[in-house]
CSV table of C-alpha atoms and ligand atoms in Angstrom, one decimal:
chain,number,residue,atom,x,y,z
C,1,MET,CA,-33.1,-61.9,-52.4
C,2,ASP,CA,-32.0,-65.2,-53.8
C,3,PHE,CA,-33.7,-68.0,-51.9
C,4,PHE,CA,-30.5,-69.6,-50.8
C,5,ASP,CA,-29.1,-66.2,-49.7
C,6,VAL,CA,-32.3,-65.8,-47.5
C,7,ILE,CA,-31.6,-69.2,-45.9
C,8,ARG,CA,-28.0,-68.4,-45.3
C,9,GLU,CA,-28.5,-64.8,-44.1
C,10,ARG,CA,-31.4,-65.5,-41.7
C,11,ARG,CA,-30.2,-64.9,-38.1
C,12,SER,CA,-31.7,-65.1,-34.7
C,13,VAL,CA,-31.8,-61.4,-33.8
C,14,ARG,CA,-32.5,-60.4,-30.2
C,15,LYS,CA,-32.1,-56.6,-30.3
C,16,TYR,CA,-34.5,-54.4,-32.3
C,17,SER,CA,-34.8,-50.8,-33.2
C,18,SER,CA,-38.1,-49.1,-32.3
C,19,GLU,CA,-39.0,-48.5,-36.0
C,20,PRO,CA,-42.5,-49.7,-36.4
C,21,VAL,CA,-43.2,-52.6,-38.8
C,22,GLY,CA,-45.9,-52.2,-41.4
C,23,ARG,CA,-49.0,-54.4,-41.2
C,24,ASP,CA,-48.4,-55.4,-44.8
C,25,VAL,CA,-45.0,-56.8,-43.8
C,26,LEU,CA,-46.5,-58.7,-40.8
C,27,GLU,CA,-49.4,-60.0,-42.9
C,28,LYS,CA,-46.9,-61.2,-45.6
C,29,ILE,CA,-44.9,-63.0,-43.0
C,30,VAL,CA,-48.1,-64.7,-41.6
C,31,ALA,CA,-49.1,-65.7,-45.2
C,32,ALA,CA,-45.7,-67.5,-45.5
C,33,GLY,CA,-46.6,-69.4,-42.2
C,34,ILE,CA,-50.0,-70.3,-43.5
C,35,GLU,CA,-48.4,-71.7,-46.7
C,36,ALA,CA,-46.3,-74.2,-44.8
C,37,PRO,CA,-47.0,-77.9,-45.0
C,38,SER,CA,-49.0,-79.6,-42.2
C,39,GLY,CA,-49.7,-83.2,-41.3
C,40,CYS,CA,-52.9,-84.3,-43.0
C,41,ASN,CA,-53.3,-80.6,-44.0
C,42,GLU,CA,-54.9,-80.1,-40.6
C,43,GLN,CA,-53.4,-76.6,-40.3
C,44,LEU,CA,-53.9,-76.4,-36.5
C,45,ARG,CA,-52.3,-73.0,-36.3
C,46,GLN,CA,-53.5,-69.5,-35.4
C,47,TYR,CA,-51.5,-66.4,-35.6
C,48,VAL,CA,-51.7,-63.3,-33.4
C,49,ILE,CA,-50.2,-60.2,-34.9
C,50,VAL,CA,-49.2,-57.9,-32.1
C,51,ASP,CA,-48.2,-54.3,-32.8
C,52,ASP,CA,-50.1,-52.5,-30.1
C,53,PRO,CA,-47.4,-50.7,-28.1
C,54,GLU,CA,-48.9,-51.5,-24.7
C,55,THR,CA,-49.3,-55.2,-25.5
C,56,MET,CA,-45.8,-55.3,-26.9
C,57,GLU,CA,-44.4,-53.8,-23.8
C,58,THR,CA,-45.9,-56.7,-21.7
C,59,LEU,CA,-44.8,-59.3,-24.3
C,60,ARG,CA,-41.2,-58.0,-24.3
C,61,GLY,CA,-41.1,-58.8,-20.6
C,62,VAL,CA,-41.4,-62.5,-21.5
C,63,SER,CA,-37.9,-62.8,-22.9
C,64,GLY,CA,-34.8,-60.7,-23.5
C,65,ALA,CA,-34.9,-62.0,-27.1
C,66,LEU,CA,-37.6,-59.5,-27.8
C,67,ALA,CA,-35.5,-56.5,-26.7
C,68,GLY,CA,-36.9,-53.4,-28.3
C,69,ALA,CA,-39.1,-55.3,-30.8
C,70,PRO,CA,-42.0,-53.1,-32.0
C,71,ALA,CA,-44.1,-56.1,-33.2
C,72,ALA,CA,-44.4,-59.9,-32.8
C,73,ILE,CA,-46.3,-62.8,-34.2
C,74,VAL,CA,-47.5,-65.2,-31.6
C,75,LEU,CA,-48.0,-68.7,-33.0
C,76,LEU,CA,-50.8,-70.7,-31.4
C,77,VAL,CA,-51.4,-74.4,-32.0
C,78,GLU,CA,-54.3,-76.7,-31.4
C,79,PRO,CA,-52.7,-79.8,-29.8
C,80,LYS,CA,-54.9,-82.2,-31.6
C,81,GLY,CA,-54.0,-85.5,-33.2
C,82,THR,CA,-54.8,-86.9,-36.6
C,83,PRO,CA,-55.7,-90.4,-37.6
C,84,TYR,CA,-52.0,-90.9,-38.4
C,85,GLY,CA,-50.5,-89.5,-35.3
C,86,GLU,CA,-49.7,-86.2,-33.7
C,87,PHE,CA,-48.1,-83.7,-36.0
C,88,TYR,CA,-48.9,-80.3,-34.4
C,89,ILE,CA,-45.3,-79.8,-33.2
C,90,GLN,CA,-44.0,-80.3,-36.7
C,91,ASP,CA,-46.8,-78.2,-38.1
C,92,ALA,CA,-46.0,-75.3,-35.8
C,93,SER,CA,-42.3,-75.6,-36.6
C,94,ALA,CA,-42.8,-75.6,-40.3
C,95,ALA,CA,-44.9,-72.5,-40.1
C,96,LEU,CA,-42.4,-70.7,-37.8
C,97,GLU,CA,-39.4,-71.5,-40.1
C,98,ASN,CA,-41.4,-70.2,-43.1
C,99,MET,CA,-42.1,-67.0,-41.2
C,100,LEU,CA,-38.4,-66.5,-40.2
C,101,LEU,CA,-37.4,-66.9,-43.8
C,102,ALA,CA,-40.1,-64.5,-45.0
C,103,ALA,CA,-39.0,-61.9,-42.5
C,104,THR,CA,-35.4,-62.1,-43.8
C,105,ALA,CA,-36.6,-61.9,-47.4
C,106,LEU,CA,-38.5,-58.7,-46.4
C,107,ASP,CA,-35.3,-57.3,-44.9
C,108,HIS,CA,-36.6,-57.6,-41.4
C,109,ALA,CA,-35.2,-59.4,-38.4
C,110,ALA,CA,-36.9,-62.1,-36.3
C,111,CYS,CA,-36.2,-64.8,-33.8
C,112,TRP,CA,-37.7,-68.1,-32.8
C,113,VAL,CA,-38.5,-67.6,-29.1
C,114,GLU,CA,-39.9,-70.8,-27.6
C,115,GLY,CA,-38.0,-71.9,-24.5
C,116,ALA,CA,-39.0,-68.8,-22.7
C,117,VAL,CA,-42.7,-69.0,-23.5
C,118,ARG,CA,-43.6,-72.1,-21.6
C,119,PRO,CA,-43.3,-70.6,-18.1
C,120,HIS,CA,-45.3,-67.6,-19.3
C,121,GLU,CA,-47.8,-69.4,-21.3
C,122,GLN,CA,-50.8,-68.7,-19.0
C,123,ALA,CA,-49.9,-65.0,-18.7
C,124,ILE,CA,-49.6,-64.7,-22.5
C,125,ARG,CA,-52.9,-66.5,-23.0
C,126,GLU,CA,-54.6,-64.0,-20.7
C,127,LEU,CA,-52.8,-61.0,-22.3
C,128,LEU,CA,-54.0,-62.1,-25.8
C,129,GLY,CA,-57.4,-63.6,-24.8
C,130,VAL,CA,-56.5,-67.1,-26.0
C,131,GLY,CA,-58.6,-70.0,-24.8
C,132,GLU,CA,-57.4,-73.2,-23.1
C,133,ASP,CA,-57.9,-75.2,-26.2
C,134,LEU,CA,-54.8,-73.7,-27.8
C,135,ARG,CA,-51.1,-73.8,-26.8
C,136,VAL,CA,-49.1,-70.6,-27.0
C,137,TRP,CA,-46.3,-72.2,-29.1
C,138,SER,CA,-43.8,-69.5,-30.0
C,139,LEU,CA,-43.3,-65.8,-30.0
C,140,MET,CA,-41.6,-64.3,-33.0
C,141,PRO,CA,-40.4,-60.7,-32.5
C,142,VAL,CA,-40.3,-58.8,-35.8
C,143,GLY,CA,-38.5,-55.6,-36.5
C,144,ARG,CA,-35.4,-54.0,-37.8
C,145,ALA,CA,-32.2,-55.4,-36.4
C,146,ALA,CA,-30.3,-53.3,-33.8
C,147,GLU,CA,-27.5,-55.9,-33.8
C,148,ALA,CA,-25.8,-58.0,-36.4
C,149,PRO,CA,-25.1,-61.4,-35.0
C,150,ALA,CA,-22.4,-63.4,-36.6
C,151,ARG,CA,-23.4,-66.6,-38.3
C,152,PRO,CA,-22.9,-69.3,-35.6
C,153,LYS,CA,-21.0,-72.4,-36.4
C,154,LYS,CA,-23.1,-74.7,-38.5
C,155,SER,CA,-22.5,-78.4,-39.2
C,156,ASP,CA,-19.8,-79.2,-41.8
C,157,PRO,CA,-21.5,-81.3,-44.5
C,158,ALA,CA,-18.6,-83.6,-44.3
C,159,ASP,CA,-19.7,-84.5,-40.7
C,160,VAL,CA,-23.4,-85.0,-41.3
C,161,VAL,CA,-24.0,-86.0,-44.9
C,162,HIS,CA,-24.0,-89.7,-45.9
C,163,TYR,CA,-24.5,-91.1,-49.4
C,164,ASN,CA,-27.0,-94.0,-49.8
C,165,ARG,CA,-25.9,-95.6,-46.5
C,166,TYR,CA,-25.1,-94.1,-43.1
C,167,GLY,CA,-21.4,-93.8,-42.7
C,168,THR,CA,-20.6,-93.5,-46.4
C,169,ARG,CA,-19.1,-90.0,-46.4
C,170,ALA,CA,-17.2,-90.1,-49.7
C,171,ARG,CA,-19.3,-88.7,-52.5
C,172,PRO,CA,-19.7,-91.4,-55.0
C,173,ASP,CA,-20.0,-90.7,-58.7
C,174,GLY,CA,-23.6,-89.8,-59.6
C,175,PRO,CA,-25.8,-87.6,-61.6
A,201,FMN,C1,-37.0,-74.8,-31.1
A,201,FMN,C2,-36.2,-73.6,-30.9
A,201,FMN,C3,-36.4,-72.8,-29.8
A,201,FMN,C4,-35.7,-71.6,-29.6
A,201,FMN,N1,-35.9,-70.8,-28.5
A,201,FMN,C5,-35.2,-69.7,-28.4
A,201,FMN,C6,-35.5,-68.8,-27.3
A,201,FMN,O1,-36.3,-69.1,-26.5
A,201,FMN,N2,-34.8,-67.7,-27.2
A,201,FMN,C7,-33.8,-67.3,-28.1
A,201,FMN,O2,-33.2,-66.3,-27.9
A,201,FMN,N3,-33.6,-68.1,-29.2
A,201,FMN,C8,-34.3,-69.3,-29.4
A,201,FMN,N4,-34.0,-70.0,-30.5
A,201,FMN,C9,-33.0,-69.6,-31.5
A,201,FMN,C10,-31.7,-70.4,-31.4
A,201,FMN,O3,-31.0,-70.1,-30.3
A,201,FMN,C11,-30.9,-70.1,-32.7
A,201,FMN,O4,-31.7,-70.6,-33.8
A,201,FMN,C12,-29.5,-70.8,-32.7
A,201,FMN,O5,-28.7,-70.2,-31.7
A,201,FMN,C13,-28.8,-70.7,-34.1
A,201,FMN,O6,-28.7,-69.3,-34.5
A,201,FMN,P1,-29.3,-68.8,-35.8
A,201,FMN,O7,-30.8,-68.9,-35.7
A,201,FMN,O8,-28.9,-67.4,-36.0
A,201,FMN,O9,-28.8,-69.7,-36.9
A,201,FMN,C14,-34.7,-71.2,-30.7
A,201,FMN,C15,-34.6,-72.0,-31.8
A,201,FMN,C16,-35.4,-73.1,-32.0
A,201,FMN,C17,-35.3,-73.9,-33.3
């Protein structure tokens, strides 16, 4: 798939078929996360690939956005600063976006499930055997889509793009 088609066609999918996802696919998606940039290259991220049916059943209970998902990647982050500031939120986000795009490129569906995680963080930590030194940052269900969400309205560039100075919307001559 063309890179820009991948970006445009990625959708948050919240209903999955039960078709299992190959480990090779899940590992490729994680490899895309690992490749993401990180502040000071600290790479404070860990990835739990979940494809065990029993564990998945419990994980699906966390959010309706995992409905039917046969697998998930749980992104953990070490909430640690660097000499230049705290970047772990951005680090985790960069990895997650890379993984969403990788899933799309591999013809699989996924979703960024974060909001629902926080109230369940302790339960997920226990389920997956994660220590207190790590935050359970996001759950990313992975599978074949059982729904085809329409592309939600995205910003019109005319409303959000400025040239050289905020407020200059008209595209000036340039290279
Ligand atoms: C930080 C963040 C948290 C999100 N949390 C959830 C979530 O908990 N549950 C969910 O169904 N979708 C979640 N989403 C997905 C958004 O709802 C989705 O990206 C948005 O509606 C736009 O749709 P699209 O991804 O198909 O372009 C989250 C997205 C982001 C970036």
